[in-house]
């Protein structure tokens, strides 16, 4: 039972609001649904941002913009995008460099799968599509840590993407496992 006090000029009136079990359970359900919606929205935003980063990395890699425009390319790109977009979040020079690393690390895996799928069963193509979609399901900072630790080994990177997703690893746990020989013990045998 919850009490609410209302004061008027001359008297104090007490109004009691009684919450029954059904109402309390409904509030708990609404609260849970609200939190789930927040999580889903966050995942969708992350997914879209990672797809944007993939496309930026692809543009830079395929057009060799960083070679074409010199050593300050990422700083200039960051400044120019910030002026146009008006939001610096995710557009720092370091993040923009990582977009190229991100694309360059994983794109060979999917090019190889696409070529193999032409002569192979549909399951190979389906697995490649699932792996590609999975890239956009883990946080950007996780990708940055993976990129730093795998030294260009695409299969090892994808292994850690899978493990992160399957086990819902936070950044600290991921870093711990990146420092071990987990891939060599478990993942290397799958290659």
CSV table of N, CA and C in Angstrom, one decimal, residues 145-146 148-151 156 160 169 171-185:
chain,number,residue,atom,x,y,z
A,145,UNK,N,39.8,-3.8,-30.5
A,145,UNK,CA,40.7,-4.6,-29.7
A,145,UNK,C,41.1,-5.9,-30.5
A,146,UNK,N,40.1,-6.5,-31.2
A,146,UNK,CA,40.4,-7.6,-32.0
A,146,UNK,C,41.4,-7.3,-33.1
A,148,UNK,N,43.6,-5.0,-33.2
A,148,UNK,CA,45.0,-4.7,-32.6
A,148,UNK,C,45.7,-6.0,-32.3
A,149,UNK,N,44.9,-7.0,-31.8
A,149,UNK,CA,45.6,-8.3,-31.3
A,149,UNK,C,45.8,-9.4,-32.4
A,150,UNK,N,45.0,-9.4,-33.4
A,150,UNK,CA,45.1,-10.5,-34.3
A,150,UNK,C,46.2,-10.3,-35.5
A,151,UNK,N,46.7,-9.2,-35.6
A,151,UNK,CA,47.8,-8.9,-36.5
A,151,UNK,C,47.5,-9.3,-38.0
A,156,UNK,N,41.3,-15.7,-37.3
A,156,UNK,CA,41.4,-15.6,-35.9
A,156,UNK,C,40.5,-14.5,-35.4
A,160,UNK,N,37.2,-14.8,-32.8
A,160,UNK,CA,36.9,-14.0,-31.6
A,160,UNK,C,35.6,-13.2,-31.7
A,169,UNK,N,30.8,-11.7,-24.3
A,169,UNK,CA,31.9,-11.1,-23.6
A,169,UNK,C,31.9,-9.6,-23.6
A,171,UNK,N,34.3,-6.1,-22.9
A,171,UNK,CA,35.6,-5.8,-23.5
A,171,UNK,C,36.8,-6.4,-22.7
A,172,UNK,N,36.6,-6.3,-21.3
A,172,UNK,CA,37.7,-6.9,-20.5
A,172,UNK,C,37.9,-8.4,-20.7
A,173,UNK,N,36.8,-9.1,-20.7
A,173,UNK,CA,36.9,-10.6,-20.9
A,173,UNK,C,37.5,-10.9,-22.3
A,174,UNK,N,37.0,-10.1,-23.3
A,174,UNK,CA,37.6,-10.3,-24.7
A,174,UNK,C,39.1,-10.1,-24.6
A,175,UNK,N,39.6,-9.0,-24.0
A,175,UNK,CA,41.0,-8.7,-23.9
A,175,UNK,C,41.8,-9.8,-23.2
A,176,UNK,N,41.2,-10.4,-22.2
A,176,UNK,CA,41.8,-11.5,-21.5
A,176,UNK,C,42.0,-12.7,-22.4
A,177,UNK,N,41.0,-13.0,-23.2
A,177,UNK,CA,41.1,-14.2,-24.1
A,177,UNK,C,41.9,-13.9,-25.3
A,178,UNK,N,42.0,-12.7,-25.7
A,178,UNK,CA,42.9,-12.3,-26.8
A,178,UNK,C,44.4,-12.5,-26.4
A,179,UNK,N,44.6,-12.4,-25.1
A,179,UNK,CA,46.0,-12.6,-24.6
A,179,UNK,C,46.4,-14.0,-24.5
A,180,UNK,N,45.4,-14.9,-24.6
A,180,UNK,CA,45.7,-16.4,-24.4
A,180,UNK,C,45.9,-17.0,-25.8
A,181,UNK,N,46.1,-18.3,-25.7
A,181,UNK,CA,46.2,-19.0,-27.0
A,181,UNK,C,44.9,-19.8,-27.3
A,182,UNK,N,43.8,-19.2,-26.9
A,182,UNK,CA,42.5,-19.8,-27.1
A,182,UNK,C,42.2,-20.2,-28.6
A,183,UNK,N,42.6,-19.3,-29.5
A,183,UNK,CA,42.3,-19.6,-30.9
A,183,UNK,C,43.1,-20.8,-31.3
A,184,UNK,N,44.4,-20.8,-30.9
A,184,UNK,CA,45.2,-22.0,-31.3
A,184,UNK,C,44.7,-23.3,-30.7
A,185,UNK,N,44.2,-23.2,-29.5
A,185,UNK,CA,43.6,-24.4,-28.8
A,185,UNK,C,42.3,-24.8,-29.4
